[in-house]
PDB file of C-alpha atoms in Angstrom:
ATOM      1  CA  UNK Z  21     -15.518  42.344 -18.642  1.00 83.00           C
ATOM      2  CA  UNK Z  22     -18.691  42.888 -16.269  1.00 86.00           C
ATOM      3  CA  UNK Z  23     -17.378  46.119 -14.490  1.00 90.00           C
ATOM      4  CA  UNK Z  24     -15.736  47.660 -18.242  1.00 89.00           C
ATOM      5  CA  UNK Z  25     -19.111  47.486 -19.740  1.00 87.00           C
ATOM      6  CA  UNK Z  26     -21.206  48.405 -16.634  1.00 86.00           C
ATOM      7  CA  UNK Z  27     -19.253  51.632 -16.453  1.00 85.00           C
ATOM      8  CA  UNK Z  28     -18.836  51.979 -20.255  1.00 85.00           C
ATOM      9  CA  UNK Z  29     -22.792  51.910 -20.995  1.00 80.00           C
ATOM     10  CA  UNK Z  30     -23.784  54.033 -17.600  1.00 75.00           C
ATOM     11  CA  UNK Z  31     -21.842  56.837 -18.928  1.00 72.00           C
ATOM     12  CA  UNK Z  32     -21.777  56.719 -22.786  1.00 72.00           C
ATOM     13  CA  UNK Z  33     -25.680  55.440 -23.444  1.00 65.00           C
ATOM     14  CA  UNK Z  34     -26.829  55.641 -19.938  1.00 61.00           C
ATOM     15  CA  UNK Z  35     -28.341  52.011 -20.274  1.00 65.00           C
ATOM     16  CA  UNK Z  36     -28.541  49.012 -21.868  1.00 68.00           C
ATOM     17  CA  UNK Z  37     -26.585  47.011 -19.274  1.00 75.00           C
ATOM     18  CA  UNK Z  38     -28.987  44.365 -18.630  1.00 74.00           C
ATOM     19  CA  UNK Z  39     -30.078  44.230 -21.824  1.00 74.00           C
ATOM     20  CA  UNK Z  40     -26.732  43.356 -23.079  1.00 79.00           C
ATOM     21  CA  UNK Z  41     -24.780  41.747 -20.297  1.00 84.00           C
ATOM     22  CA  UNK Z  42     -26.881  39.808 -18.794  1.00 84.00           C
ATOM     23  CA  UNK Z  43     -27.957  37.281 -21.306  1.00 84.00           C
ATOM     24  CA  UNK Z  44     -24.339  37.522 -22.964  1.00 83.00           C
ATOM     25  CA  UNK Z  45     -22.469  36.050 -19.151  1.00 88.00           C
ATOM     26  CA  UNK Z  46     -24.924  34.309 -18.470  1.00 86.00           C
ATOM     27  CA  UNK Z  47     -23.690  32.028 -22.072  1.00 84.00           C
ATOM     28  CA  UNK Z  48     -20.373  31.615 -19.606  1.00 87.00           C
ATOM     29  CA  UNK Z  49     -21.530  32.178 -16.385  1.00 88.00           C
ATOM     30  CA  UNK Z  50     -24.343  30.355 -14.134  1.00 88.00           C
ATOM     31  CA  UNK Z  51     -27.377  32.693 -14.440  1.00 86.00           C
ATOM     32  CA  UNK Z  52     -27.465  33.436 -10.684  1.00 88.00           C
ATOM     33  CA  UNK Z  53     -23.950  34.267 -10.328  1.00 89.00           C
ATOM     34  CA  UNK Z  54     -24.607  36.713 -13.382  1.00 90.00           C
ATOM     35  CA  UNK Z  55     -27.272  38.683 -11.474  1.00 90.00           C
ATOM     36  CA  UNK Z  56     -25.177  38.814  -8.393  1.00 91.00           C
ATOM     37  CA  UNK Z  57     -22.004  39.529 -10.341  1.00 92.00           C
ATOM     38  CA  UNK Z  58     -23.554  42.713 -11.921  1.00 91.00           C
ATOM     39  CA  UNK Z  59     -25.856  44.058  -9.044  1.00 90.00           C
ATOM     40  CA  UNK Z  60     -22.880  45.571  -6.884  1.00 91.00           C
ATOM     41  CA  UNK Z  61     -21.577  47.162 -10.091  1.00 90.00           C
ATOM     42  CA  UNK Z  62     -24.703  48.639 -10.882  1.00 87.00           C
ATOM     43  CA  UNK Z  63     -24.792  50.373  -7.517  1.00 87.00           C
ATOM     44  CA  UNK Z  64     -21.308  51.407  -7.628  1.00 86.00           C
ATOM     45  CA  UNK Z  65     -21.716  53.109 -10.927  1.00 83.00           C
ATOM     46  CA  UNK Z  66     -24.890  55.004  -9.800  1.00 81.00           C
ATOM     47  CA  UNK Z  67     -23.079  57.452  -7.888  1.00 83.00           C
ATOM     48  CA  UNK Z  68     -21.184  58.712 -10.914  1.00 75.00           C
ATOM     49  CA  UNK Z  69     -24.358  58.926 -13.116  1.00 74.00           C
ATOM     50  CA  UNK Z  70     -25.891  60.773 -10.398  1.00 81.00           C
ATOM     51  CA  UNK Z  71     -23.143  63.116 -10.134  1.00 80.00           C
ATOM     52  CA  UNK Z  72     -24.145  64.515 -13.892  1.00 73.00           C
ATOM     53  CA  UNK Z  73     -27.832  64.603 -13.407  1.00 77.00           C
ATOM     54  CA  UNK Z  74     -27.842  65.862  -9.305  1.00 85.00           C
ATOM     55  CA  UNK Z  75     -31.262  67.299  -8.674  1.00 84.00           C
ATOM     56  CA  UNK Z  76     -32.682  67.175 -12.258  1.00 83.00           C
ATOM     57  CA  UNK Z  77     -34.729  64.720 -11.618  1.00 89.00           C
ATOM     58  CA  UNK Z  78     -38.948  64.479 -11.438  1.00 89.00           C
ATOM     59  CA  UNK Z  79     -39.644  64.601  -7.518  1.00 91.00           C
ATOM     60  CA  UNK Z  80     -43.366  63.771  -8.466  1.00 91.00           C
ATOM     61  CA  UNK Z  81     -42.879  61.032 -10.855  1.00 91.00           C
ATOM     62  CA  UNK Z  82     -40.140  59.180  -8.211  1.00 93.00           C
ATOM     63  CA  UNK Z  83     -42.744  59.325  -5.289  1.00 93.00           C
ATOM     64  CA  UNK Z  84     -45.208  57.532  -7.817  1.00 93.00           C
ATOM     65  CA  UNK Z  85     -42.570  55.171  -9.242  1.00 95.00           C
ATOM     66  CA  UNK Z  86     -40.676  54.124  -6.035  1.00 94.00           C
ATOM     67  CA  UNK Z  87     -43.039  52.265  -4.254  1.00 96.00           C
ATOM     68  CA  UNK Z  88     -44.135  49.712  -7.220  1.00 96.00           C
ATOM     69  CA  UNK Z  89     -40.835  49.158  -8.300  1.00 95.00           C
ATOM     70  CA  UNK Z  90     -40.001  48.012  -4.667  1.00 95.00           C
ATOM     71  CA  UNK Z  91     -43.101  45.666  -4.647  1.00 95.00           C
ATOM     72  CA  UNK Z  92     -42.075  44.497  -8.206  1.00 93.00           C
ATOM     73  CA  UNK Z  93     -38.307  44.235  -6.829  1.00 94.00           C
ATOM     74  CA  UNK Z  94     -39.915  41.718  -3.806  1.00 94.00           C
ATOM     75  CA  UNK Z  95     -41.952  39.880  -6.572  1.00 93.00           C
ATOM     76  CA  UNK Z  96     -39.012  39.394  -8.582  1.00 91.00           C
ATOM     77  CA  UNK Z  97     -36.597  38.452  -5.859  1.00 93.00           C
ATOM     78  CA  UNK Z  98     -39.436  35.892  -4.722  1.00 92.00           C
ATOM     79  CA  UNK Z  99     -39.610  34.349  -8.298  1.00 89.00           C
ATOM     80  CA  UNK Z 100     -35.926  33.890  -8.355  1.00 89.00           C
ATOM     81  CA  UNK Z 101     -36.311  31.104  -5.842  1.00 89.00           C
ATOM     82  CA  UNK Z 102     -38.936  29.582  -7.853  1.00 89.00           C
ATOM     83  CA  UNK Z 103     -37.110  28.882 -10.785  1.00 84.00           C
ATOM     84  CA  UNK Z 104     -34.682  26.270 -12.025  1.00 84.00           C
ATOM     85  CA  UNK Z 105     -31.406  27.436 -13.075  1.00 77.00           C
ATOM     86  CA  UNK Z 106     -32.413  26.488 -17.157  1.00 84.00           C
ATOM     87  CA  UNK Z 107     -35.639  28.111 -15.771  1.00 84.00           C
ATOM     88  CA  UNK Z 108     -33.563  31.570 -14.509  1.00 78.00           C
ATOM     89  CA  UNK Z 109     -31.915  31.189 -18.100  1.00 76.00           C
ATOM     90  CA  UNK Z 110     -34.837  31.266 -20.135  1.00 83.00           C
ATOM     91  CA  UNK Z 111     -36.797  33.781 -18.085  1.00 83.00           C
ATOM     92  CA  UNK Z 112     -33.301  36.120 -18.430  1.00 74.00           C
ATOM     93  CA  UNK Z 113     -33.981  35.328 -22.391  1.00 81.00           C
ATOM     94  CA  UNK Z 114     -37.811  36.230 -22.565  1.00 83.00           C
ATOM     95  CA  UNK Z 115     -36.915  39.472 -20.502  1.00 77.00           C
ATOM     96  CA  UNK Z 116     -34.377  40.577 -23.043  1.00 73.00           C
ATOM     97  CA  UNK Z 117     -36.340  39.588 -26.217  1.00 82.00           C
ATOM     98  CA  UNK Z 118     -39.204  41.374 -25.052  1.00 80.00           C
ATOM     99  CA  UNK Z 119     -37.775  44.146 -24.017  1.00 73.00           C
ATOM    100  CA  UNK Z 120     -35.189  44.495 -27.207  1.00 76.00           C
ATOM    101  CA  UNK Z 121     -38.615  44.020 -29.382  1.00 79.00           C
ATOM    102  CA  UNK Z 122     -40.200  47.078 -27.387  1.00 73.00           C
ATOM    103  CA  UNK Z 123     -36.768  49.178 -28.131  1.00 69.00           C
ATOM    104  CA  UNK Z 124     -37.146  48.439 -31.656  1.00 76.00           C
ATOM    105  CA  UNK Z 125     -41.123  48.897 -31.886  1.00 74.00           C
ATOM    106  CA  UNK Z 126     -40.462  52.624 -29.844  1.00 67.00           C
ATOM    107  CA  UNK Z 127     -37.739  53.503 -32.362  1.00 64.00           C
ATOM    108  CA  UNK Z 128     -40.543  53.250 -35.084  1.00 59.00           C
ATOM    109  CA  UNK Z 129     -42.817  55.417 -33.516  1.00 57.00           C
ATOM    110  CA  UNK Z 130     -43.739  59.112 -34.208  1.00 52.00           C
ATOM    111  CA  UNK Z 131     -45.734  59.198 -30.760  1.00 52.00           C
ATOM    112  CA  UNK Z 132     -45.000  57.849 -27.401  1.00 52.00           C
ATOM    113  CA  UNK Z 133     -45.821  54.358 -27.113  1.00 50.00           C
ATOM    114  CA  UNK Z 134     -47.582  55.000 -24.025  1.00 53.00           C
ATOM    115  CA  UNK Z 135     -50.008  57.722 -25.502  1.00 53.00           C
ATOM    116  CA  UNK Z 136     -49.395  61.351 -24.078  1.00 56.00           C
ATOM    117  CA  UNK Z 137     -49.432  61.914 -20.768  1.00 66.00           C
ATOM    118  CA  UNK Z 138     -50.103  58.420 -19.466  1.00 69.00           C
ATOM    119  CA  UNK Z 139     -52.688  57.986 -16.384  1.00 75.00           C
ATOM    120  CA  UNK Z 140     -50.865  57.528 -13.163  1.00 82.00           C
ATOM    121  CA  UNK Z 141     -52.349  54.208 -13.261  1.00 88.00           C
ATOM    122  CA  UNK Z 142     -49.361  53.193 -16.029  1.00 85.00           C
ATOM    123  CA  UNK Z 143     -46.887  54.749 -13.803  1.00 86.00           C
ATOM    124  CA  UNK Z 144     -47.557  52.310 -11.051  1.00 92.00           C
ATOM    125  CA  UNK Z 145     -47.692  49.439 -13.791  1.00 89.00           C
ATOM    126  CA  UNK Z 146     -44.755  50.732 -15.120  1.00 87.00           C
ATOM    127  CA  UNK Z 147     -42.707  51.013 -11.656  1.00 92.00           C
ATOM    128  CA  UNK Z 148     -44.015  47.053 -10.905  1.00 92.00           C
ATOM    129  CA  UNK Z 149     -42.773  45.722 -14.048  1.00 86.00           C
ATOM    130  CA  UNK Z 150     -39.411  47.775 -13.866  1.00 88.00           C
ATOM    131  CA  UNK Z 151     -38.668  46.219 -10.512  1.00 90.00           C
ATOM    132  CA  UNK Z 152     -39.499  42.793 -11.881  1.00 89.00           C
ATOM    133  CA  UNK Z 153     -37.546  42.662 -14.965  1.00 84.00           C
ATOM    134  CA  UNK Z 154     -34.306  44.359 -13.192  1.00 86.00           C
ATOM    135  CA  UNK Z 155     -34.545  41.762 -10.795  1.00 90.00           C
ATOM    136  CA  UNK Z 156     -34.739  38.772 -12.748  1.00 86.00           C
ATOM    137  CA  UNK Z 157     -32.405  40.188 -15.611  1.00 81.00           C
ATOM    138  CA  UNK Z 158     -31.317  43.701 -14.573  1.00 83.00           C
ATOM    139  CA  UNK Z 159     -33.389  45.102 -17.514  1.00 77.00           C
ATOM    140  CA  UNK Z 160     -36.167  47.382 -16.127  1.00 78.00           C
ATOM    141  CA  UNK Z 161     -34.119  50.227 -17.507  1.00 74.00           C
ATOM    142  CA  UNK Z 162     -36.525  50.178 -21.220  1.00 68.00           C
ATOM    143  CA  UNK Z 163     -40.122  49.812 -19.486  1.00 74.00           C
ATOM    144  CA  UNK Z 164     -39.071  52.946 -17.278  1.00 81.00           C
ATOM    145  CA  UNK Z 165     -37.434  55.043 -19.980  1.00 74.00           C
ATOM    146  CA  UNK Z 166     -40.702  54.357 -22.407  1.00 70.00           C
ATOM    147  CA  UNK Z 167     -42.888  55.734 -19.298  1.00 80.00           C
ATOM    148  CA  UNK Z 168     -40.997  58.764 -18.526  1.00 81.00           C
ATOM    149  CA  UNK Z 169     -40.613  59.998 -22.198  1.00 72.00           C
ATOM    150  CA  UNK Z 170     -44.307  59.580 -23.118  1.00 72.00           C
ATOM    151  CA  UNK Z 171     -44.873  62.023 -19.247  1.00 80.00           C
ATOM    152  CA  UNK Z 172     -43.508  64.734 -21.196  1.00 76.00           C
ATOM    153  CA  UNK Z 173     -39.801  64.618 -19.448  1.00 78.00           C
ATOM    154  CA  UNK Z 174     -37.023  65.866 -21.320  1.00 76.00           C
ATOM    155  CA  UNK Z 175     -34.173  64.006 -22.183  1.00 71.00           C
ATOM    156  CA  UNK Z 176     -31.753  65.039 -18.807  1.00 77.00           C
ATOM    157  CA  UNK Z 177     -34.928  64.644 -17.032  1.00 83.00           C
ATOM    158  CA  UNK Z 178     -35.649  61.021 -17.894  1.00 80.00           C
ATOM    159  CA  UNK Z 179     -31.858  59.869 -17.055  1.00 78.00           C
ATOM    160  CA  UNK Z 180     -31.958  62.059 -14.051  1.00 83.00           C
ATOM    161  CA  UNK Z 181     -35.541  60.682 -12.756  1.00 89.00           C
ATOM    162  CA  UNK Z 182     -34.719  56.969 -13.971  1.00 86.00           C
ATOM    163  CA  UNK Z 183     -31.087  56.990 -12.408  1.00 83.00           C
ATOM    164  CA  UNK Z 184     -32.348  58.469  -8.868  1.00 89.00           C
ATOM    165  CA  UNK Z 185     -34.595  55.241  -9.437  1.00 91.00           C
ATOM    166  CA  UNK Z 186     -31.899  53.375 -10.000  1.00 87.00           C
ATOM    167  CA  UNK Z 187     -29.873  54.537  -7.277  1.00 86.00           C
ATOM    168  CA  UNK Z 188     -32.280  53.813  -4.459  1.00 87.00           C
ATOM    169  CA  UNK Z 189     -34.134  50.573  -5.906  1.00 89.00           C
ATOM    170  CA  UNK Z 190     -30.689  48.552  -7.009  1.00 87.00           C
ATOM    171  CA  UNK Z 191     -29.840  48.709  -2.953  1.00 89.00           C
ATOM    172  CA  UNK Z 192     -33.070  46.930  -2.175  1.00 91.00           C
ATOM    173  CA  UNK Z 193     -32.469  44.593  -4.578  1.00 92.00           C
ATOM    174  CA  UNK Z 194     -29.031  43.865  -3.151  1.00 92.00           C
ATOM    175  CA  UNK Z 195     -30.372  42.841   0.064  1.00 92.00           C
ATOM    176  CA  UNK Z 196     -32.953  40.762  -1.478  1.00 92.00           C
ATOM    177  CA  UNK Z 197     -30.061  38.816  -4.015  1.00 94.00           C
ATOM    178  CA  UNK Z 198     -28.157  38.114   0.004  1.00 93.00           C
ATOM    179  CA  UNK Z 199     -31.155  36.939   1.343  1.00 92.00           C
ATOM    180  CA  UNK Z 200     -31.846  34.448  -1.134  1.00 92.00           C
ATOM    181  CA  UNK Z 201     -28.108  33.577  -1.138  1.00 91.00           C
ATOM    182  CA  UNK Z 202     -27.298  34.275  -5.023  1.00 91.00           C
ATOM    183  CA  UNK Z 203     -24.793  37.358  -3.402  1.00 92.00           C
ATOM    184  CA  UNK Z 204     -22.117  36.207  -1.759  1.00 92.00           C
ATOM    185  CA  UNK Z 205     -18.714  37.215  -0.203  1.00 93.00           C
ATOM    186  CA  UNK Z 206     -16.782  35.930  -3.209  1.00 91.00           C
ATOM    187  CA  UNK Z 207     -18.723  37.942  -5.602  1.00 91.00           C
ATOM    188  CA  UNK Z 208     -18.757  40.919  -3.495  1.00 92.00           C
ATOM    189  CA  UNK Z 209     -14.767  40.108  -3.475  1.00 92.00           C
ATOM    190  CA  UNK Z 210     -14.687  40.369  -7.308  1.00 91.00           C
ATOM    191  CA  UNK Z 211     -16.383  42.943  -7.708  1.00 92.00           C
ATOM    192  CA  UNK Z 212     -14.562  45.290  -5.268  1.00 91.00           C
ATOM    193  CA  UNK Z 213     -11.243  43.995  -7.277  1.00 93.00           C
ATOM    194  CA  UNK Z 214     -13.144  44.958 -10.662  1.00 92.00           C
ATOM    195  CA  UNK Z 215     -13.746  48.632  -9.264  1.00 91.00           C
ATOM    196  CA  UNK Z 216     -10.563  50.276 -10.666  1.00 93.00           C
ATOM    197  CA  UNK Z 217     -12.111  48.768 -14.324  1.00 93.00           C
ATOM    198  CA  UNK Z 218     -15.775  50.286 -13.584  1.00 91.00           C
ATOM    199  CA  UNK Z 219     -13.806  53.836 -13.135  1.00 88.00           C
ATOM    200  CA  UNK Z 220     -11.761  53.072 -16.617  1.00 91.00           C
ATOM    201  CA  UNK Z 221     -14.830  51.984 -18.185  1.00 89.00           C
ATOM    202  CA  UNK Z 222     -17.154  54.830 -17.332  1.00 83.00           C
ATOM    203  CA  UNK Z 223     -14.146  57.359 -17.858  1.00 84.00           C
ATOM    204  CA  UNK Z 224     -13.786  56.108 -21.377  1.00 88.00           C
ATOM    205  CA  UNK Z 225     -18.052  55.937 -22.045  1.00 81.00           C
ATOM    206  CA  UNK Z 226     -17.813  59.576 -20.558  1.00 77.00           C
ATOM    207  CA  UNK Z 227     -14.858  60.412 -23.081  1.00 79.00           C
ATOM    208  CA  UNK Z 228     -16.494  58.771 -26.253  1.00 77.00           C
ATOM    209  CA  UNK Z 229     -20.215  59.923 -25.786  1.00 69.00           C
ATOM    210  CA  UNK Z 230     -19.946  62.761 -28.135  1.00 69.00           C
ATOM    211  CA  UNK Z 231     -18.369  60.994 -30.580  1.00 77.00           C
ATOM    212  CA  UNK Z 232     -20.283  57.665 -30.789  1.00 69.00           C
ATOM    213  CA  UNK Z 233     -22.831  57.388 -33.879  1.00 74.00           C
ATOM    214  CA  UNK Z 234     -25.688  56.686 -31.200  1.00 63.00           C
ATOM    215  CA  UNK Z 235     -28.366  55.438 -33.530  1.00 73.00           C
ATOM    216  CA  UNK Z 236     -26.165  52.495 -34.817  1.00 74.00           C
ATOM    217  CA  UNK Z 237     -24.730  51.932 -31.191  1.00 66.00           C
ATOM    218  CA  UNK Z 238     -28.158  51.507 -29.561  1.00 67.00           C
ATOM    219  CA  UNK Z 239     -29.130  48.567 -32.699  1.00 75.00           C
ATOM    220  CA  UNK Z 240     -25.815  47.150 -31.766  1.00 73.00           C
ATOM    221  CA  UNK Z 241     -26.848  46.797 -27.951  1.00 66.00           C
ATOM    222  CA  UNK Z 242     -30.126  45.252 -29.282  1.00 75.00           C
ATOM    223  CA  UNK Z 243     -28.545  42.984 -31.549  1.00 80.00           C
ATOM    224  CA  UNK Z 244     -26.142  41.649 -29.154  1.00 74.00           C
ATOM    225  CA  UNK Z 245     -28.753  41.133 -26.381  1.00 71.00           C
ATOM    226  CA  UNK Z 246     -31.021  39.230 -28.735  1.00 81.00           C
ATOM    227  CA  UNK Z 247     -27.879  36.837 -29.866  1.00 80.00           C
ATOM    228  CA  UNK Z 248     -27.522  36.264 -26.258  1.00 76.00           C
ATOM    229  CA  UNK Z 249     -31.299  35.688 -25.548  1.00 79.00           C
ATOM    230  CA  UNK Z 250     -31.409  33.338 -28.771  1.00 83.00           C
ATOM    231  CA  UNK Z 251     -28.488  31.589 -27.482  1.00 77.00           C
ATOM    232  CA  UNK Z 252     -29.788  31.573 -23.904  1.00 75.00           C
ATOM    233  CA  UNK Z 253     -33.016  29.696 -25.216  1.00 82.00           C
ATOM    234  CA  UNK Z 254     -31.021  27.259 -27.231  1.00 81.00           C
ATOM    235  CA  UNK Z 255     -28.658  25.978 -24.242  1.00 71.00           C
ATOM    236  CA  UNK Z 256     -31.153  25.997 -21.875  1.00 64.00           C
TER     237      UNK Z 256
END
């Protein structure tokens, strides 16, 4: 299920993996296992997304965002060592609800949520928050997406820059998960077995991309994320 959803979302709507999948899978699996299970799948899906947007990223934004995002990953990894299982479930639910609310707020605004051409310090804050949210809930995409849209980049540039950022930082996140013991050989083995399903999901997402009623599909993703997050809060 995780492999199919990661592959499909990466090539159909280019995001929403953590917003939908992390709180939903945490209903049936321990939250640390969910984080560790999804991380390698996201790494495996990054090259597929990069293939469509190669060299279309904004190098200046990448130079600004990568260092604070790496710091954010370190902070998020440290936070994972302090949180209990119920605490981590609540943290995942909180991140999902916050980002879902931000997504809804952004959809209803005529102007970018962060204003026109945000200051570079906002970029540093966005990179830091992206690293933290990505590490504890695989949900950093909304933060960085809002910032890049406000920076005046075109749609393809936003997707390309975000994808390049993920490709770099997801590798660092894997190292952190391994060091704190939530990424294990058994989890990696499950991900390797799921690679064919990941590829099938990516192929399906790419094929149906132009047929999807995008606005309704995005609202459905948010609704699933909110339902999963609320359920996590009730069961934590």
